[in-house]
Amino acid sequence: MYIQAKDNYPYNVEECIEKLQYVIAADDEHAGAHCLMGRIYEEQLEDFKQAEYHYRMTLYLDKDYGVVYSQYAMLLIRLNRLEEALTIIGHGIKVQGIDLSLMYCCEGMLYEKYEMYETSIQRYTEAKKLCMSNWFIETLESHIKRVKDKKTIDKKLKKKGGKKEKAK
């Protein structure tokens, strides 16, 4: 039933939820079902409290369930809970078999939110080195370009701010 739910996502969310509810009712310790349910609550329903509940439940049930770390970290980054996200990323990086390029990408986004642009670029670059997908490499390159653009904007704003103070 879980496999059917996974196959339905994101094409038939209603049926996916129905199947996941059935799986969780039958086995409330199914980490994969909780993780996917968290993703649906986050991405489709924008119910972040329920998403977090299911991500936390996944980690409680299986600390080695690698997929949940990037999803939970991105939710926390979205909610500006950056210290918590950094902790989740730190734990995730230690999980055997985890996609390190994805974890470093999450870390890049976190540092981008902190406006630590150089560190962000370094993390995205590290993610690129570890990446095995051409599509994801292109995504990382677009992240790096965006951060470089932000750096340029930041420098221009600082120069403007400095000129205004001199004029006073």
PDB file of C-alpha atoms in Angstrom:
ATOM      1  CA  MET A   1       0.000   0.000   0.000  1.00  0.00           C
ATOM      2  CA  TYR A   2       2.903   2.364   0.812  1.00  0.00           C
ATOM      3  CA  ILE A   3       4.448   1.749  -2.607  1.00  0.00           C
ATOM      4  CA  GLN A   4       1.116   2.612  -4.250  1.00  0.00           C
ATOM      5  CA  ALA A   5       0.934   5.834  -2.226  1.00  0.00           C
ATOM      6  CA  LYS A   6       4.483   6.708  -3.226  1.00  0.00           C
ATOM      7  CA  ASP A   7       3.676   6.034  -6.889  1.00  0.00           C
ATOM      8  CA  ASN A   8       0.656   8.361  -6.675  1.00  0.00           C
ATOM      9  CA  TYR A   9       2.646  11.309  -5.351  1.00  0.00           C
ATOM     10  CA  PRO A  10       2.401  14.090  -6.552  1.00  0.00           C
ATOM     11  CA  TYR A  11       0.030  13.120  -9.366  1.00  0.00           C
ATOM     12  CA  ASN A  12      -2.944  11.983  -7.301  1.00  0.00           C
ATOM     13  CA  VAL A  13      -2.527  13.547  -3.864  1.00  0.00           C
ATOM     14  CA  GLU A  14      -5.993  12.589  -2.640  1.00  0.00           C
ATOM     15  CA  GLU A  15      -5.444   8.894  -3.330  1.00  0.00           C
ATOM     16  CA  CYS A  16      -1.938   9.102  -1.919  1.00  0.00           C
ATOM     17  CA  ILE A  17      -3.229  10.548   1.374  1.00  0.00           C
ATOM     18  CA  GLU A  18      -5.915   7.892   1.548  1.00  0.00           C
ATOM     19  CA  LYS A  19      -3.375   5.090   1.114  1.00  0.00           C
ATOM     20  CA  LEU A  20      -0.950   6.639   3.603  1.00  0.00           C
ATOM     21  CA  GLN A  21      -3.679   6.975   6.212  1.00  0.00           C
ATOM     22  CA  TYR A  22      -4.445   3.295   5.695  1.00  0.00           C
ATOM     23  CA  VAL A  23      -0.749   2.366   6.065  1.00  0.00           C
ATOM     24  CA  ILE A  24      -0.305   4.476   9.217  1.00  0.00           C
ATOM     25  CA  ALA A  25      -3.535   3.085  10.728  1.00  0.00           C
ATOM     26  CA  ALA A  26      -2.251  -0.448  10.165  1.00  0.00           C
ATOM     27  CA  ASP A  27       1.353   0.304  11.201  1.00  0.00           C
ATOM     28  CA  ASP A  28       1.884   3.626  12.972  1.00  0.00           C
ATOM     29  CA  GLU A  29       5.626   2.899  13.021  1.00  0.00           C
ATOM     30  CA  HIS A  30       6.064   3.027   9.237  1.00  0.00           C
ATOM     31  CA  ALA A  31       8.775   5.687   8.849  1.00  0.00           C
ATOM     32  CA  GLY A  32       8.387   5.984   5.077  1.00  0.00           C
ATOM     33  CA  ALA A  33       4.643   6.640   5.346  1.00  0.00           C
ATOM     34  CA  HIS A  34       5.215   9.370   7.936  1.00  0.00           C
ATOM     35  CA  CYS A  35       7.924  10.971   5.825  1.00  0.00           C
ATOM     36  CA  LEU A  36       5.756  11.074   2.704  1.00  0.00           C
ATOM     37  CA  MET A  37       2.799  12.327   4.740  1.00  0.00           C
ATOM     38  CA  GLY A  38       5.024  15.127   6.062  1.00  0.00           C
ATOM     39  CA  ARG A  39       5.992  16.050   2.534  1.00  0.00           C
ATOM     40  CA  ILE A  40       2.340  16.208   1.467  1.00  0.00           C
ATOM     41  CA  TYR A  41       1.432  18.390   4.442  1.00  0.00           C
ATOM     42  CA  GLU A  42       4.350  20.686   3.646  1.00  0.00           C
ATOM     43  CA  GLU A  43       4.212  20.898  -0.148  1.00  0.00           C
ATOM     44  CA  GLN A  44       0.547  20.392  -0.968  1.00  0.00           C
ATOM     45  CA  LEU A  45      -1.448  21.467   2.091  1.00  0.00           C
ATOM     46  CA  GLU A  46       1.026  23.989   3.582  1.00  0.00           C
ATOM     47  CA  ASP A  47       0.199  22.722   7.051  1.00  0.00           C
ATOM     48  CA  PHE A  48       3.660  23.100   8.504  1.00  0.00           C
ATOM     49  CA  LYS A  49       2.775  21.897  12.004  1.00  0.00           C
ATOM     50  CA  GLN A  50       1.497  18.586  10.657  1.00  0.00           C
ATOM     51  CA  ALA A  51       4.467  18.342   8.286  1.00  0.00           C
ATOM     52  CA  GLU A  52       6.849  18.811  11.188  1.00  0.00           C
ATOM     53  CA  TYR A  53       4.959  16.257  13.275  1.00  0.00           C
ATOM     54  CA  HIS A  54       5.380  13.619  10.553  1.00  0.00           C
ATOM     55  CA  TYR A  55       9.039  14.488   9.922  1.00  0.00           C
ATOM     56  CA  ARG A  56       9.776  14.250  13.659  1.00  0.00           C
ATOM     57  CA  MET A  57       7.872  10.970  13.833  1.00  0.00           C
ATOM     58  CA  THR A  58       9.980   9.624  10.957  1.00  0.00           C
ATOM     59  CA  LEU A  59      13.181  10.490  12.811  1.00  0.00           C
ATOM     60  CA  TYR A  60      11.828   9.011  16.026  1.00  0.00           C
ATOM     61  CA  LEU A  61      11.029   5.751  14.247  1.00  0.00           C
ATOM     62  CA  ASP A  62      14.172   5.520  12.117  1.00  0.00           C
ATOM     63  CA  LYS A  63      17.132   7.865  12.609  1.00  0.00           C
ATOM     64  CA  ASP A  64      18.744   6.350   9.490  1.00  0.00           C
ATOM     65  CA  TYR A  65      15.850   7.255   7.170  1.00  0.00           C
ATOM     66  CA  GLY A  66      17.995   9.565   5.049  1.00  0.00           C
ATOM     67  CA  VAL A  67      15.323  11.199   2.897  1.00  0.00           C
ATOM     68  CA  VAL A  68      13.702  12.929   5.873  1.00  0.00           C
ATOM     69  CA  TYR A  69      16.765  14.998   6.812  1.00  0.00           C
ATOM     70  CA  SER A  70      16.779  17.232   3.744  1.00  0.00           C
ATOM     71  CA  GLN A  71      12.999  17.588   3.749  1.00  0.00           C
ATOM     72  CA  TYR A  72      12.830  18.479   7.434  1.00  0.00           C
ATOM     73  CA  ALA A  73      15.819  20.844   7.149  1.00  0.00           C
ATOM     74  CA  MET A  74      14.193  22.665   4.224  1.00  0.00           C
ATOM     75  CA  LEU A  75      10.959  23.042   6.192  1.00  0.00           C
ATOM     76  CA  LEU A  76      12.871  24.534   9.123  1.00  0.00           C
ATOM     77  CA  ILE A  77      14.751  26.886   6.781  1.00  0.00           C
ATOM     78  CA  ARG A  78      11.445  27.955   5.252  1.00  0.00           C
ATOM     79  CA  LEU A  79      10.155  28.698   8.764  1.00  0.00           C
ATOM     80  CA  ASN A  80      13.349  30.652   9.597  1.00  0.00           C
ATOM     81  CA  ARG A  81      14.269  28.174  12.316  1.00  0.00           C
ATOM     82  CA  LEU A  82      17.851  28.177  11.123  1.00  0.00           C
ATOM     83  CA  GLU A  83      19.611  26.865  14.240  1.00  0.00           C
ATOM     84  CA  GLU A  84      17.314  23.828  14.298  1.00  0.00           C
ATOM     85  CA  ALA A  85      17.863  23.300  10.572  1.00  0.00           C
ATOM     86  CA  LEU A  86      21.625  23.376  11.058  1.00  0.00           C
ATOM     87  CA  THR A  87      21.305  20.711  13.761  1.00  0.00           C
ATOM     88  CA  ILE A  88      19.181  18.475  11.507  1.00  0.00           C
ATOM     89  CA  ILE A  89      21.666  18.917   8.645  1.00  0.00           C
ATOM     90  CA  GLY A  90      24.546  18.058  10.991  1.00  0.00           C
ATOM     91  CA  HIS A  91      22.830  14.833  12.048  1.00  0.00           C
ATOM     92  CA  GLY A  92      21.840  14.014   8.474  1.00  0.00           C
ATOM     93  CA  ILE A  93      25.374  14.323   7.136  1.00  0.00           C
ATOM     94  CA  LYS A  94      26.394  11.497   9.488  1.00  0.00           C
ATOM     95  CA  VAL A  95      23.751   9.060   8.181  1.00  0.00           C
ATOM     96  CA  GLN A  96      25.317   6.314   6.117  1.00  0.00           C
ATOM     97  CA  GLY A  97      24.176   6.362   2.499  1.00  0.00           C
ATOM     98  CA  ILE A  98      22.614   9.835   2.636  1.00  0.00           C
ATOM     99  CA  ASP A  99      22.831  12.022  -0.460  1.00  0.00           C
ATOM    100  CA  LEU A 100      25.572  14.387   0.717  1.00  0.00           C
ATOM    101  CA  SER A 101      25.151  16.681  -2.278  1.00  0.00           C
ATOM    102  CA  LEU A 102      21.549  17.272  -1.220  1.00  0.00           C
ATOM    103  CA  MET A 103      22.567  17.889   2.405  1.00  0.00           C
ATOM    104  CA  TYR A 104      25.238  20.393   1.335  1.00  0.00           C
ATOM    105  CA  CYS A 105      22.640  22.065  -0.861  1.00  0.00           C
ATOM    106  CA  CYS A 106      20.400  22.451   2.204  1.00  0.00           C
ATOM    107  CA  GLU A 107      23.345  23.896   4.069  1.00  0.00           C
ATOM    108  CA  GLY A 108      23.938  26.317   1.188  1.00  0.00           C
ATOM    109  CA  MET A 109      20.339  27.498   1.414  1.00  0.00           C
ATOM    110  CA  LEU A 110      20.641  27.893   5.150  1.00  0.00           C
ATOM    111  CA  TYR A 111      23.727  30.111   4.820  1.00  0.00           C
ATOM    112  CA  GLU A 112      22.027  32.017   2.022  1.00  0.00           C
ATOM    113  CA  LYS A 113      19.179  32.797   4.455  1.00  0.00           C
ATOM    114  CA  TYR A 114      21.785  33.970   6.987  1.00  0.00           C
ATOM    115  CA  GLU A 115      23.174  36.213   4.180  1.00  0.00           C
ATOM    116  CA  MET A 116      26.527  34.455   4.547  1.00  0.00           C
ATOM    117  CA  TYR A 117      26.964  34.414   0.792  1.00  0.00           C
ATOM    118  CA  GLU A 118      30.568  33.175   0.537  1.00  0.00           C
ATOM    119  CA  THR A 119      29.842  30.216   2.809  1.00  0.00           C
ATOM    120  CA  SER A 120      26.674  29.514   0.856  1.00  0.00           C
ATOM    121  CA  ILE A 121      28.584  29.419  -2.440  1.00  0.00           C
ATOM    122  CA  GLN A 122      31.177  27.105  -0.876  1.00  0.00           C
ATOM    123  CA  ARG A 123      28.469  24.656   0.251  1.00  0.00           C
ATOM    124  CA  TYR A 124      26.759  24.706  -3.158  1.00  0.00           C
ATOM    125  CA  THR A 125      30.139  24.120  -4.820  1.00  0.00           C
ATOM    126  CA  GLU A 126      30.859  21.187  -2.494  1.00  0.00           C
ATOM    127  CA  ALA A 127      27.407  19.798  -3.362  1.00  0.00           C
ATOM    128  CA  LYS A 128      28.277  20.073  -7.074  1.00  0.00           C
ATOM    129  CA  LYS A 129      31.476  18.083  -6.576  1.00  0.00           C
ATOM    130  CA  LEU A 130      29.563  15.236  -4.944  1.00  0.00           C
ATOM    131  CA  CYS A 131      26.562  15.333  -7.260  1.00  0.00           C
ATOM    132  CA  MET A 132      25.849  12.475  -9.664  1.00  0.00           C
ATOM    133  CA  SER A 133      22.961  14.086 -11.541  1.00  0.00           C
ATOM    134  CA  ASN A 134      23.314  16.521 -14.438  1.00  0.00           C
ATOM    135  CA  TRP A 135      19.920  17.999 -13.613  1.00  0.00           C
ATOM    136  CA  PHE A 136      20.897  18.652  -9.994  1.00  0.00           C
ATOM    137  CA  ILE A 137      24.253  20.140 -11.056  1.00  0.00           C
ATOM    138  CA  GLU A 138      22.321  22.652 -13.192  1.00  0.00           C
ATOM    139  CA  THR A 139      20.101  23.422 -10.200  1.00  0.00           C
ATOM    140  CA  LEU A 140      23.160  23.992  -8.007  1.00  0.00           C
ATOM    141  CA  GLU A 141      24.685  26.261 -10.652  1.00  0.00           C
ATOM    142  CA  SER A 142      21.501  28.353 -10.647  1.00  0.00           C
ATOM    143  CA  HIS A 143      21.699  28.556  -6.831  1.00  0.00           C
ATOM    144  CA  ILE A 144      25.311  29.767  -7.072  1.00  0.00           C
ATOM    145  CA  LYS A 145      24.340  32.381  -9.671  1.00  0.00           C
ATOM    146  CA  ARG A 146      21.465  33.603  -7.475  1.00  0.00           C
ATOM    147  CA  VAL A 147      23.762  33.955  -4.453  1.00  0.00           C
ATOM    148  CA  LYS A 148      26.370  35.831  -6.517  1.00  0.00           C
ATOM    149  CA  ASP A 149      23.611  38.188  -7.684  1.00  0.00           C
ATOM    150  CA  LYS A 150      22.574  38.739  -4.064  1.00  0.00           C
ATOM    151  CA  LYS A 151      26.204  39.459  -3.145  1.00  0.00           C
ATOM    152  CA  THR A 152      26.335  42.111  -5.870  1.00  0.00           C
ATOM    153  CA  ILE A 153      23.076  43.671  -4.690  1.00  0.00           C
ATOM    154  CA  ASP A 154      24.327  43.620  -1.098  1.00  0.00           C
ATOM    155  CA  LYS A 155      27.547  45.434  -2.088  1.00  0.00           C
ATOM    156  CA  LYS A 156      25.586  48.080  -4.021  1.00  0.00           C
ATOM    157  CA  LEU A 157      23.259  48.673  -1.084  1.00  0.00           C
ATOM    158  CA  LYS A 158      26.197  48.997   1.321  1.00  0.00           C
ATOM    159  CA  LYS A 159      27.854  51.544  -0.988  1.00  0.00           C
ATOM    160  CA  LYS A 160      24.613  53.540  -1.179  1.00  0.00           C
ATOM    161  CA  GLY A 161      24.220  53.393   2.599  1.00  0.00           C
ATOM    162  CA  GLY A 162      27.786  54.650   3.068  1.00  0.00           C
ATOM    163  CA  LYS A 163      27.225  57.582   0.670  1.00  0.00           C
ATOM    164  CA  LYS A 164      24.047  58.671   2.489  1.00  0.00           C
ATOM    165  CA  GLU A 165      25.861  58.764   5.828  1.00  0.00           C
ATOM    166  CA  LYS A 166      28.676  60.882   4.329  1.00  0.00           C
ATOM    167  CA  ALA A 167      26.120  63.337   2.915  1.00  0.00           C
ATOM    168  CA  LYS A 168      24.632  63.919   6.392  1.00  0.00           C
TER     169      LYS A 168
END
